[in-house]
Every structure is written in structure tokens, then in C-alpha cells.
Tab-separated table of N, CA and C in Angstrom:
chain	number	residue	atom	x	y	z
X	27	MET	N	0.848	-1.169	0.000
X	27	MET	CA	0.000	0.000	0.000
X	27	MET	C	0.895	1.234	0.000
X	28	ASN	N	0.446	2.251	-0.668
X	28	ASN	CA	1.170	3.518	-0.681
X	28	ASN	C	0.753	4.363	0.511
X	29	GLU	N	1.617	5.286	0.851
X	29	GLU	CA	1.297	6.209	1.932
X	29	GLU	C	1.954	7.539	1.624
X	30	THR	N	1.364	8.620	2.106
X	30	THR	CA	1.904	9.956	1.910
X	30	THR	C	2.607	10.389	3.185
X	31	PHE	N	3.807	10.910	3.032
X	31	PHE	CA	4.574	11.423	4.165
X	31	PHE	C	4.766	12.917	3.988
X	32	LEU	N	4.558	13.660	5.050
X	32	LEU	CA	4.728	15.107	5.018
X	32	LEU	C	6.156	15.442	5.417
X	33	ILE	N	6.795	16.283	4.615
X	33	ILE	CA	8.190	16.635	4.868
X	33	ILE	C	8.315	18.153	4.906
X	34	GLY	N	9.024	18.649	5.872
X	34	GLY	CA	9.270	20.081	5.952
X	34	GLY	C	8.092	20.839	6.534
X	35	ASP	N	8.033	22.124	6.200
X	35	ASP	CA	6.992	23.017	6.708
X	35	ASP	C	5.747	22.859	5.832
X	36	VAL	N	4.779	22.115	6.322
X	36	VAL	CA	3.581	21.808	5.539
X	36	VAL	C	2.423	22.667	6.039
X	37	LYS	N	1.735	23.292	5.109
X	37	LYS	CA	0.605	24.147	5.461
X	37	LYS	C	-0.510	23.318	6.099
X	38	PRO	N	-1.254	23.928	7.032
X	38	PRO	CA	-2.343	23.208	7.702
X	38	PRO	C	-3.371	22.621	6.734
X	39	THR	N	-3.685	23.334	5.658
X	39	THR	CA	-4.668	22.800	4.710
X	39	THR	C	-4.140	21.552	4.007
X	40	ALA	N	-2.853	21.509	3.732
X	40	ALA	CA	-2.262	20.318	3.110
X	40	ALA	C	-2.273	19.149	4.090
X	41	LYS	N	-1.979	19.429	5.359
X	41	LYS	CA	-2.036	18.375	6.381
X	41	LYS	C	-3.452	17.819	6.492
X	42	LYS	N	-4.428	18.736	6.474
X	42	LYS	CA	-5.823	18.310	6.574
X	42	LYS	C	-6.207	17.465	5.360
X	43	LEU	N	-5.755	17.849	4.173
X	43	LEU	CA	-6.062	17.080	2.966
X	43	LEU	C	-5.541	15.653	3.073
X	44	VAL	N	-4.312	15.501	3.532
X	44	VAL	CA	-3.733	14.164	3.684
X	44	VAL	C	-4.519	13.361	4.718
X	45	GLN	N	-4.882	13.990	5.824
X	45	GLN	CA	-5.643	13.302	6.874
X	45	GLN	C	-7.022	12.872	6.377
X	46	VAL	N	-7.717	13.789	5.714
X	46	VAL	CA	-9.063	13.480	5.225
X	46	VAL	C	-9.007	12.403	4.143
X	47	THR	N	-7.977	12.429	3.319
X	47	THR	CA	-7.808	11.397	2.296
X	47	THR	C	-7.653	10.029	2.946
X	48	TRP	N	-6.847	9.968	3.991
X	48	TRP	CA	-6.667	8.703	4.722
X	48	TRP	C	-7.992	8.246	5.341
X	49	GLU	N	-8.724	9.191	5.909
X	49	GLU	CA	-10.019	8.866	6.508
X	49	GLU	C	-10.998	8.344	5.451
X	50	CYS	N	-10.957	8.924	4.253
X	50	CYS	CA	-11.808	8.437	3.159
X	50	CYS	C	-11.486	6.981	2.852
X	51	LEU	N	-10.203	6.656	2.822
X	51	LEU	CA	-9.796	5.274	2.582
X	51	LEU	C	-10.338	4.364	3.684
X	52	GLU	N	-10.148	4.769	4.938
X	52	GLU	CA	-10.617	3.948	6.058
X	52	GLU	C	-12.129	3.754	6.024
X	53	LYS	N	-12.863	4.836	5.748
X	53	LYS	CA	-14.322	4.756	5.712
X	53	LYS	C	-14.810	3.868	4.573
X	54	SER	N	-14.126	3.932	3.448
X	54	SER	CA	-14.545	3.090	2.327
X	54	SER	C	-14.241	1.620	2.603
X	55	ILE	N	-13.121	1.334	3.236
X	55	ILE	CA	-12.787	-0.051	3.582
X	55	ILE	C	-13.825	-0.623	4.548
X	56	GLU	N	-14.318	0.216	5.465
X	56	GLU	CA	-15.306	-0.241	6.453
X	56	GLU	C	-16.586	-0.775	5.817
X	57	ILE	N	-16.977	-0.229	4.666
X	57	ILE	CA	-18.253	-0.651	4.079
X	57	ILE	C	-18.104	-1.764	3.044
X	58	VAL	N	-16.884	-2.084	2.659
X	58	VAL	CA	-16.681	-3.097	1.621
X	58	VAL	C	-17.046	-4.482	2.154
X	59	LYS	N	-17.874	-5.156	1.379
X	59	LYS	CA	-18.272	-6.532	1.705
X	59	LYS	C	-18.800	-7.164	0.420
X	60	PRO	N	-18.901	-8.466	0.376
X	60	PRO	CA	-19.435	-9.113	-0.825
X	60	PRO	C	-20.811	-8.551	-1.187
X	61	GLY	N	-20.974	-8.209	-2.441
X	61	GLY	CA	-22.248	-7.687	-2.922
X	61	GLY	C	-22.395	-6.181	-2.831
X	62	GLU	N	-21.473	-5.490	-2.147
X	62	GLU	CA	-21.559	-4.029	-2.033
X	62	GLU	C	-21.292	-3.411	-3.399
X	63	LYS	N	-22.093	-2.457	-3.787
X	63	LYS	CA	-21.926	-1.799	-5.083
X	63	LYS	C	-20.784	-0.790	-5.008
X	64	TYR	N	-20.014	-0.713	-6.093
X	64	TYR	CA	-18.891	0.226	-6.143
X	64	TYR	C	-19.351	1.654	-5.906
X	65	ARG	N	-20.550	1.990	-6.384
X	65	ARG	CA	-21.020	3.367	-6.227
X	65	ARG	C	-21.167	3.751	-4.761
X	66	GLU	N	-21.419	2.785	-3.879
X	66	GLU	CA	-21.523	3.095	-2.453
X	66	GLU	C	-20.173	3.528	-1.892
X	67	ILE	N	-19.115	2.950	-2.405
X	67	ILE	CA	-17.766	3.363	-1.990
X	67	ILE	C	-17.552	4.819	-2.373
X	68	GLY	N	-17.903	5.155	-3.618
X	68	GLY	CA	-17.782	6.542	-4.075
X	68	GLY	C	-18.624	7.497	-3.257
X	69	ASN	N	-19.823	7.066	-2.889
X	69	ASN	CA	-20.698	7.909	-2.061
X	69	ASN	C	-20.040	8.235	-0.725
X	70	VAL	N	-19.441	7.234	-0.096
X	70	VAL	CA	-18.785	7.426	1.203
X	70	VAL	C	-17.608	8.390	1.063
X	71	ILE	N	-16.805	8.192	0.039
X	71	ILE	CA	-15.623	9.033	-0.169
X	71	ILE	C	-16.026	10.475	-0.427
X	72	GLN	N	-16.941	10.688	-1.368
X	72	GLN	CA	-17.334	12.051	-1.711
X	72	GLN	C	-17.977	12.761	-0.528
X	73	LYS	N	-18.843	12.084	0.183
X	73	LYS	CA	-19.512	12.698	1.340
X	73	LYS	C	-18.497	13.145	2.389
X	74	HIS	N	-17.540	12.275	2.723
X	74	HIS	CA	-16.559	12.634	3.750
X	74	HIS	C	-15.652	13.767	3.269
X	75	ALA	N	-15.246	13.711	2.017
X	75	ALA	CA	-14.399	14.779	1.470
X	75	ALA	C	-15.137	16.116	1.522
X	76	GLN	N	-16.366	16.144	1.053
X	76	GLN	CA	-17.132	17.390	1.031
X	76	GLN	C	-17.453	17.891	2.432
X	77	ASN	N	-17.728	16.993	3.352
X	77	ASN	CA	-17.992	17.408	4.734
X	77	ASN	C	-16.779	18.058	5.381
X	78	ASN	N	-15.606	17.841	4.800
X	78	ASN	CA	-14.376	18.423	5.328
X	78	ASN	C	-13.822	19.530	4.441
X	79	GLY	N	-14.641	20.035	3.520
X	79	GLY	CA	-14.256	21.174	2.696
X	79	GLY	C	-13.453	20.830	1.453
X	80	PHE	N	-13.427	19.578	1.064
X	80	PHE	CA	-12.686	19.158	-0.122
X	80	PHE	C	-13.651	18.598	-1.159
X	81	SER	N	-13.133	18.357	-2.343
X	81	SER	CA	-13.921	17.733	-3.400
X	81	SER	C	-13.154	16.529	-3.920
X	82	VAL	N	-13.772	15.783	-4.808
X	82	VAL	CA	-13.105	14.638	-5.414
X	82	VAL	C	-12.807	14.951	-6.874
X	83	VAL	N	-11.802	14.301	-7.414
X	83	VAL	CA	-11.432	14.473	-8.817
X	83	VAL	C	-12.086	13.334	-9.590
X	84	ARG	N	-13.051	13.667	-10.420
X	84	ARG	CA	-13.839	12.646	-11.110
X	84	ARG	C	-13.045	11.884	-12.168
X	85	SER	N	-11.931	12.446	-12.615
X	85	SER	CA	-11.152	11.756	-13.652
X	85	SER	C	-10.210	10.701	-13.074
X	86	TYR	N	-10.102	10.622	-11.754
X	86	TYR	CA	-9.290	9.582	-11.115
X	86	TYR	C	-10.212	8.549	-10.475
X	87	CYS	N	-9.683	7.385	-10.218
X	87	CYS	CA	-10.498	6.364	-9.568
X	87	CYS	C	-9.606	5.423	-8.769
X	88	GLY	N	-10.248	4.666	-7.900
X	88	GLY	CA	-9.546	3.619	-7.180
X	88	GLY	C	-9.363	2.423	-8.098
X	89	HIS	N	-8.691	1.406	-7.606
X	89	HIS	CA	-8.390	0.261	-8.463
X	89	HIS	C	-8.276	-1.006	-7.637
X	90	GLY	N	-8.263	-2.117	-8.338
X	90	GLY	CA	-8.135	-3.417	-7.700
X	90	GLY	C	-6.721	-3.684	-7.215
X	91	ILE	N	-6.553	-4.818	-6.570
X	91	ILE	CA	-5.254	-5.239	-6.044
X	91	ILE	C	-4.771	-6.426	-6.872
X	92	HIS	N	-3.537	-6.344	-7.331
X	92	HIS	CA	-2.982	-7.381	-8.192
X	92	HIS	C	-1.474	-7.201	-8.200
X	93	LYS	N	-0.778	-8.005	-8.963
X	93	LYS	CA	0.674	-7.839	-9.116
X	93	LYS	C	0.997	-6.517	-9.789
X	94	LEU	N	0.124	-6.062	-10.676
X	94	LEU	CA	0.278	-4.756	-11.305
X	94	LEU	C	-0.288	-3.702	-10.365
X	95	PHE	N	0.249	-2.485	-10.443
X	95	PHE	CA	-0.176	-1.456	-9.496
X	95	PHE	C	-1.610	-1.002	-9.754
X	96	HIS	N	-1.933	-0.624	-10.977
X	96	HIS	CA	-3.292	-0.188	-11.307
X	96	HIS	C	-3.960	-1.271	-12.136
X	97	THR	N	-4.945	-1.912	-11.573
X	97	THR	CA	-5.624	-2.998	-12.266
X	97	THR	C	-7.129	-2.934	-11.996
X	98	ALA	N	-7.890	-3.648	-12.794
X	98	ALA	CA	-9.347	-3.677	-12.633
X	98	ALA	C	-9.712	-4.260	-11.267
X	99	PRO	N	-10.824	-3.865	-10.723
X	99	PRO	CA	-11.831	-2.978	-11.293
X	99	PRO	C	-11.529	-1.515	-10.985
X	100	SER	N	-12.092	-0.614	-11.787
X	100	SER	CA	-11.998	0.821	-11.507
X	100	SER	C	-13.125	1.188	-10.551
X	101	ILE	N	-12.776	1.891	-9.486
X	101	ILE	CA	-13.762	2.241	-8.457
X	101	ILE	C	-13.831	3.761	-8.342
X	102	PRO	N	-14.950	4.373	-8.732
X	102	PRO	CA	-15.071	5.833	-8.686
X	102	PRO	C	-14.968	6.366	-7.259
X	103	HIS	N	-14.404	7.572	-7.150
X	103	HIS	CA	-14.281	8.252	-5.853
X	103	HIS	C	-15.448	9.198	-5.607
X	104	TYR	N	-16.426	9.173	-6.460
X	104	TYR	CA	-17.504	10.151	-6.374
X	104	TYR	C	-18.861	9.447	-6.342
X	105	ALA	N	-19.850	10.202	-5.887
X	105	ALA	CA	-21.202	9.656	-5.767
X	105	ALA	C	-21.808	9.447	-7.148
X	106	ARG	N	-22.407	8.293	-7.331
X	106	ARG	CA	-23.104	7.972	-8.585
X	106	ARG	C	-24.483	7.459	-8.213
X	107	PHE	N	-25.480	8.244	-8.531
X	107	PHE	CA	-26.852	7.879	-8.151
X	107	PHE	C	-27.602	7.292	-9.312
């Protein structure tokens, strides 16, 4: 798994972004179970990001785990209704 490390004099907003991003990951992992729809993961991520003053980038997505770094399935980070 990748992780972000803060080095040097980091602005409070950047620290908050890294923290909220980590929290989004944790919250999405909490809801994952067999049969859970990918869109629910995106809903959790977008809601937590927005509740903390951030937005999600719709052109990026999460991905599966495999020997390759980015592999299927693609998991949106945003709410899809």
C-alpha cells in the first residue's frame, strides 16, 4: 500500500487534505463486503471529502489489487446515483 509522508513546513490545509484522504480510505474499507456496489464506496468518499471542505477528482479512480499497481476494477471516488 502507498502512503503519503509530510516533509518540511507543511501548510495546515495540506495536512488536513492528507488526513481526510486517509479517513476516506478507512471509511470506504469499512463498508466493503461481498455484494456491495462500487457506487456506495464513491458515495462514502465524496460525502466525507465534502464534509471536510474538499472535493473529489472525477477523472481519477480507485483500483483493484494485483501484481500490477493499477488494475481492474476501476472504483469511482464520487457519488453515482
